[in-house]
Each structure stands twice: as structure tokens, then as C-alpha cells.
XYZ file of C-alpha atoms in Angstrom:
362
model
C -20.385 7.245 -19.430
C -21.597 4.632 -16.516
C -21.729 5.770 -12.917
C -18.643 3.798 -11.922
C -18.111 4.889 -7.667
C -17.944 8.137 -6.265
C -15.205 9.704 -8.662
C -15.231 7.963 -12.135
C -12.200 9.792 -12.970
C -10.039 7.478 -10.013
C -7.215 5.169 -10.856
C -8.381 2.023 -11.826
C -6.520 -1.563 -10.478
C -3.031 -2.472 -11.558
C -2.229 -6.295 -13.270
C 0.294 -8.287 -13.823
C 1.115 -10.945 -16.572
C 2.160 -14.001 -14.904
C 2.539 -17.822 -16.782
C -1.188 -18.823 -15.241
C -2.805 -15.192 -17.002
C -3.233 -11.729 -15.801
C -3.387 -10.662 -11.612
C -4.124 -7.899 -10.229
C -1.575 -6.391 -7.608
C -2.336 -5.716 -4.535
C -0.796 -2.392 -2.477
C 0.066 -2.565 1.581
C -1.254 -5.929 2.496
C 0.022 -8.518 4.872
C -0.923 -11.941 5.309
C -2.764 -11.969 7.831
C -4.750 -15.100 7.038
C -2.338 -16.855 5.103
C -0.281 -18.091 7.723
C -2.643 -17.984 10.400
C -3.128 -21.154 12.971
C -6.991 -22.173 13.062
C -7.734 -23.984 16.436
C -10.761 -24.629 17.087
C -9.877 -25.127 20.750
C -8.856 -21.618 22.000
C -12.585 -20.995 21.087
C -12.908 -22.721 23.956
C -10.291 -21.074 26.363
C -13.734 -18.454 27.594
C -16.926 -19.792 26.272
C -18.996 -21.956 24.184
C -19.125 -18.844 21.592
C -20.088 -20.860 18.707
C -21.754 -24.302 19.482
C -19.703 -27.581 18.310
C -21.519 -28.670 15.831
C -20.619 -25.795 13.781
C -17.224 -24.675 14.282
C -16.949 -28.341 12.152
C -18.413 -27.347 9.342
C -17.049 -23.987 10.251
C -13.669 -25.976 9.755
C -14.766 -28.009 6.323
C -15.694 -24.702 5.130
C -12.252 -22.955 6.002
C -10.074 -23.634 3.348
C -12.315 -22.273 0.506
C -13.690 -19.181 2.384
C -9.714 -18.344 3.479
C -9.109 -18.929 -0.733
C -12.425 -16.475 -1.771
C -12.219 -14.043 1.496
C -8.358 -13.180 2.683
C -8.506 -10.009 4.756
C -5.715 -9.197 2.577
C -6.122 -5.102 2.048
C -7.435 -3.970 -1.238
C -4.958 -0.484 -2.560
C -6.436 2.254 -0.074
C -5.228 5.917 0.191
C -2.113 6.587 1.903
C -3.708 10.556 2.036
C -2.690 12.894 5.101
C -5.408 14.663 4.525
C -8.649 14.592 3.733
C -12.723 16.578 3.307
C -14.997 15.611 5.969
C -18.628 16.469 3.825
C -21.627 15.392 5.929
C -24.932 16.306 3.165
C -25.315 16.140 -0.373
C -24.720 19.404 -2.425
C -25.406 19.729 -5.722
C -21.392 20.093 -6.445
C -20.965 16.299 -4.541
C -23.333 13.857 -4.369
C -22.309 11.401 -0.934
C -20.928 11.617 2.481
C -17.428 10.825 4.379
C -17.836 7.716 6.552
C -16.169 6.621 9.093
C -14.881 3.313 7.030
C -13.726 5.554 4.487
C -11.756 7.898 6.879
C -10.431 4.511 8.530
C -9.477 3.954 4.962
C -7.670 6.918 3.810
C -6.039 8.138 6.566
C -2.453 7.340 6.721
C -3.125 5.365 9.911
C 0.282 2.817 8.845
C 3.084 5.466 9.357
C 0.683 6.858 11.908
C 1.440 3.997 14.498
C 5.490 4.228 13.846
C 5.356 7.553 15.211
C 5.823 6.890 18.260
C 3.900 10.226 19.105
C 0.765 9.121 17.156
C 1.215 5.412 18.530
C -1.055 5.583 21.801
C -3.459 7.949 19.590
C -4.429 5.313 16.552
C -4.090 2.695 19.749
C -6.844 4.456 21.305
C -9.202 5.115 17.923
C -9.258 1.085 17.523
C -10.147 0.911 21.032
C -13.110 2.827 21.022
C -14.285 1.597 17.236
C -13.828 -2.030 18.806
C -16.131 -1.221 21.371
C -18.743 1.030 19.778
C -18.790 1.484 16.138
C -16.642 -1.965 14.309
C -19.775 -3.446 13.422
C -20.691 0.344 11.123
C -17.281 0.065 9.338
C -17.482 -1.685 5.770
C -15.928 -4.410 4.833
C -12.469 -3.289 3.275
C -12.510 -1.059 6.704
C -12.750 -3.819 8.924
C -9.688 -5.712 6.808
C -7.707 -2.584 6.862
C -8.550 -2.258 10.811
C -7.272 -5.728 11.548
C -4.412 -4.915 9.392
C -3.245 -2.202 11.021
C -4.150 -4.344 14.739
C -1.179 -7.297 13.194
C 0.716 -4.497 12.492
C 0.416 -2.555 16.305
C 0.827 -6.084 17.769
C 4.554 -6.644 15.632
C 5.149 -3.148 16.698
C 4.919 -4.088 20.488
C 6.428 -7.430 20.211
C 9.173 -6.200 18.952
C 9.981 -2.530 20.393
C 8.538 -4.208 23.552
C 6.321 -0.031 23.784
C 3.529 0.019 25.533
C 2.591 -3.768 25.938
C 0.043 -2.659 28.460
C -2.661 -0.719 26.213
C -2.698 -3.028 23.641
C -3.312 -5.829 26.111
C -6.007 -3.684 26.956
C -7.313 -3.199 23.233
C -7.488 -6.580 22.485
C -9.289 -7.292 26.077
C -12.508 -5.053 24.420
C -12.323 -6.272 21.213
C -12.012 -10.193 22.346
C -15.510 -9.229 24.289
C -16.990 -7.115 21.612
C -16.483 -10.241 19.128
C -17.889 -13.141 21.546
C -20.895 -10.883 22.029
C -21.275 -10.588 18.251
C -20.460 -14.041 17.110
C -22.413 -15.642 20.249
C -25.079 -13.733 20.261
C -25.834 -10.954 17.398
C -24.049 -13.095 14.610
C -25.297 -12.502 10.792
C -27.976 -10.328 11.530
C -25.288 -7.356 11.532
C -21.640 -8.050 11.044
C -20.433 -8.276 7.355
C -18.998 -11.158 5.551
C -19.426 -14.624 6.361
C -19.869 -15.779 9.608
C -16.225 -17.959 10.106
C -14.410 -15.054 9.143
C -15.405 -13.477 12.417
C -14.576 -16.970 14.305
C -11.220 -16.462 11.978
C -10.278 -13.210 13.687
C -11.533 -13.670 17.441
C -8.784 -17.233 17.141
C -6.459 -14.613 16.001
C -7.308 -12.101 18.401
C -6.404 -14.592 21.365
C -3.526 -15.508 20.225
C -2.011 -12.479 19.792
C -3.130 -12.086 23.615
C -1.456 -15.079 24.323
C 2.034 -13.549 22.516
C 1.076 -10.361 24.491
C 1.133 -12.583 27.507
C 4.046 -14.591 27.017
C 6.577 -11.522 26.571
C 9.451 -10.477 28.696
C 11.143 -7.760 27.993
C 15.151 -8.239 28.833
C 17.224 -5.777 30.393
C 20.423 -4.566 28.323
C 23.392 -3.616 30.267
C 25.634 -1.004 29.285
C 27.959 0.484 30.672
C 26.279 3.676 30.358
C 24.758 5.929 33.078
C 20.614 4.812 34.434
C 18.310 6.480 35.853
C 19.206 4.963 38.918
C 22.466 7.216 38.621
C 20.728 10.822 37.814
C 20.761 12.612 41.528
C 17.367 12.437 43.550
C 16.574 15.739 42.569
C 16.220 14.704 38.339
C 14.138 11.490 39.249
C 11.848 13.269 41.339
C 11.342 15.513 38.427
C 10.890 13.389 36.023
C 8.236 10.939 37.415
C 6.574 14.502 37.669
C 5.882 14.598 33.895
C 4.022 10.446 34.143
C 0.517 11.789 33.619
C 0.039 8.066 34.129
C -0.906 6.113 36.942
C 0.385 2.751 36.376
C 3.036 3.802 34.425
C 4.764 5.124 38.284
C 3.722 2.386 39.944
C 5.324 0.600 38.063
C 8.357 2.837 37.418
C 8.477 2.461 41.568
C 8.699 -1.357 41.615
C 12.272 -0.556 40.129
C 13.932 -0.093 43.509
C 13.671 0.949 46.514
C 14.245 5.015 45.801
C 12.220 5.413 43.640
C 9.186 3.249 45.121
C 9.795 6.356 47.871
C 9.114 8.829 44.832
C 6.566 6.927 43.388
C 4.792 7.078 47.335
C 5.153 10.896 47.627
C 1.222 12.004 48.461
C 1.962 15.520 46.981
C 2.909 13.491 43.642
C -0.367 11.670 43.544
C -2.846 14.914 44.603
C -1.019 16.228 41.506
C -2.159 13.393 39.550
C -5.645 14.406 41.325
C -6.070 17.381 39.906
C -4.222 17.259 36.097
C -6.747 14.540 35.444
C -9.831 15.465 37.811
C -11.718 19.096 38.194
C -11.150 20.304 42.114
C -15.016 19.846 42.205
C -14.907 16.030 42.191
C -12.781 15.674 45.282
C -14.933 17.142 48.489
C -17.819 14.043 46.657
C -14.983 11.676 47.108
C -12.511 12.641 50.130
C -10.834 9.158 51.482
C -8.751 10.112 54.506
C -5.890 7.630 56.032
C -5.087 6.700 59.830
C -3.528 10.001 60.154
C -6.331 12.290 59.277
C -4.843 13.075 56.268
C -6.036 12.936 52.587
C -4.961 9.675 50.847
C -4.529 10.637 47.424
C -3.092 7.831 45.666
C -6.118 6.033 46.739
C -8.236 9.542 45.755
C -7.282 9.123 42.144
C -7.984 4.985 41.549
C -11.759 6.559 42.894
C -12.450 9.095 41.232
C -11.706 7.466 37.624
C -13.637 4.514 38.581
C -16.366 8.029 38.725
C -15.992 10.124 35.914
C -13.147 10.123 32.792
C -9.074 11.151 32.950
C -8.058 13.676 31.367
C -6.031 12.776 28.047
C -2.956 13.301 26.731
C -1.670 12.417 23.411
C 1.925 13.572 21.535
C 0.509 14.084 18.562
C -3.551 13.986 16.918
C -5.035 14.782 14.448
C -6.359 18.050 13.391
C -9.176 19.585 11.868
C -9.292 23.216 9.895
C -13.048 24.847 10.787
C -12.796 26.609 8.036
C -11.660 24.028 5.069
C -13.569 21.166 6.837
C -10.212 18.714 6.685
C -9.934 16.220 8.735
C -5.396 16.226 8.305
C -2.367 14.457 9.814
C -0.353 18.175 10.764
C 3.495 17.949 10.292
C 5.058 19.723 12.494
C 8.654 19.584 10.549
C 6.787 20.923 7.544
C 4.880 23.769 9.048
C 8.386 24.417 10.770
C 10.653 24.743 7.447
C 7.775 25.601 5.554
C 5.155 27.278 7.038
C 3.146 24.352 5.998
C -0.416 23.856 7.856
C -0.423 19.903 6.289
C -3.691 20.550 4.289
C -4.548 23.123 1.304
C -6.247 26.420 3.778
C -7.504 28.920 1.885
C -8.102 31.260 5.401
C -6.512 34.032 6.008
C -4.603 32.749 9.268
C -5.175 29.058 8.757
C -3.634 28.794 12.667
C -6.706 29.870 14.574
C -8.664 27.366 12.420
C -6.953 24.432 14.096
C -8.200 22.060 16.461
C -6.682 18.733 17.972
C -8.846 16.001 17.504
C -9.391 13.207 20.707
C -10.256 9.519 19.474
C -13.789 9.985 20.688
C -14.487 13.798 18.822
C -13.208 11.792 15.608
C -15.943 9.083 16.317
C -18.303 11.286 17.237
C -16.683 13.782 13.648
C -19.075 10.758 11.762
C -22.204 10.464 13.417
C -24.251 12.600 11.219
């Protein structure tokens, strides 16, 4: 039997009969390119990313290339776990790549979970900075499909728009550099498809800039109605400095609580090691340490501590990367993957976004 792929026993495509003949069914796809208005003027907003004469020729080709190179995803597995194979053996030929892991793991469902949303956005941001060109063509399509779902969620639910704005800013900068300076040497696919993707990212940025969060009035209690001690306790639970600053702009009382020096001292201790403080001590006019200014100074030199509600997990015994379902784990003691260890809990380690990328650096 001829070798048809990584596993010749894998299921084939699904087909449906139409009046015009048989057509292949694509699962988990979206209308990423079909409804997008490709406007070349968006490219002129930043800089002359691509020469004008080439832009004119690219416009003529877009209808044809949009038909031949749509960004509709192929059939992607929506698995909760995958086996990380780093080298070939007698039993298994090949290895797992970053693009394959990104395709097969169920990221589409993960962005609907509020505990995993920030984790997925941070992972996409790291891929946009350094690993975008290492993804396969199918993985790149899946990347932009997931990104579109994230933008739609922010526009509908108004959840964490600042984090997604940072992701789009890094992605647009990377695409500008790739199209203007690198070009066809490393890009998978036609250069005009990447120009279309850049235009779409710029369009998303504009939509988020115009996003207005309306206030919902109701007769129930609000945060400002809580006792002062409870408001103070809530603000101490925040791990993001900008969330504290934004909360302090709501009322004068919350502003006083957000400017508390002890609050910023605890925030510095949470994100940075104590030995870092001695190198960047900043004193106020009264002679006391300005902990708020110290925090923003320290974050320029050192990475902040990452905090996520839920992450991917890696089993050191089985070499399996998986999403952990806490409900199944609580009810049925299910680890989320077929583990053969005597004590599966001792073999699990949480995987940060950077660790996820490092797993596939061979």
C-alpha cells in the first residue's frame, strides 16, 4: 500500500453531492476572507509597506487568488491531548511540530473558556513575535481563524480588549516586517495573501479602537456599594497593574485605594524577586520608596510573573500535552489523557506559553 501520510489509517475527506457535482465538506471553517473588504489604502496608513506598482498588480490578482487560496481551514482534529514525539524511532517515523500541535489541540473551545482565554491570547502573541513563519500553511490558516474568533469574542463580550490590542499590534508589526523586508524567502503561500491578512489585522485594530463599552444600569448592588474593606480586599486580588489603574478611575474612593503604597509593594513582591529591588530603588520627595514607580521601572528590566486561570499540562511519564478537564477530574478522577503512571498527579506540570513553544525546539 502506498504511503499516504503520517497515518494511512486516518479518515479521509467527507464529500457531498450537489447539482454541480461532488464537493468536499470542510469542517470548522469560517468566512475569514469571503466578507473582507480588501482596501489597499490600509497599507498606506502605516508606511509604504509594498511598492505601489506591485499593489496595483496584486489587486488584479486578488479575486483569482481569493478563490484559489481561501483561508478556510481544513479538517482539524479537536483533541484534548497529543503525544509529543521529538525524534524518530523504529516504531514511529517522524516527530510532532509546533504547527501540528497548534492544529490538533482544541484551541477553538479553549477561547470560549474564561480561564483559558488569556493563556491562548498570550500564546498567539508569542507565536506572532517569533514563530509565525515556522508554522505550516494549514497551521497559519488555523492561526488566523482562531484569531478572528478571539476578536469576535472581544467585540461581543468586551472581555480583556487591552490584551487583544497588544496581540494585534505585535502581529501587525511582524507582518509589516515580513512583507516589506523579508518577502517571499520565508513566507508560506502567495505574498498577496499575506497582504490581505495584514489588511484584515489593521481592520481588526480599528474595530477595537472604536469599541465602546456601555454601562448597564440595574437596580442591583455594584462594586461601589460594597463596604470599604471589601473593596480593598478585591483590589488586592488583582495581579495586573493596568487593571488596578483602570479600576481607580471609576470613583474617587477606588482611586485612593489604587494609590495605596502597600498595595504596589505587594504587587512588586509578587512579580519580582526581592534582590531586584536593591538595584532600582526609587524614593519619593518625602524620602519613602515609591513602590508604584518602582513597579513600572522593574518591568522594563525583568519579566513579570505569569498568571493564568488554566493552562495546558504536560505529563512527564507519557510525554503527552493535554487540556485538563477539572470537572471530569473531580467526578471521575480522570487526568485528561491515557496515563499509565501509578501516580499520575505527580507527573503533571503546567505548561506556560513560552514552555509550549520550547517543547518543539529540537
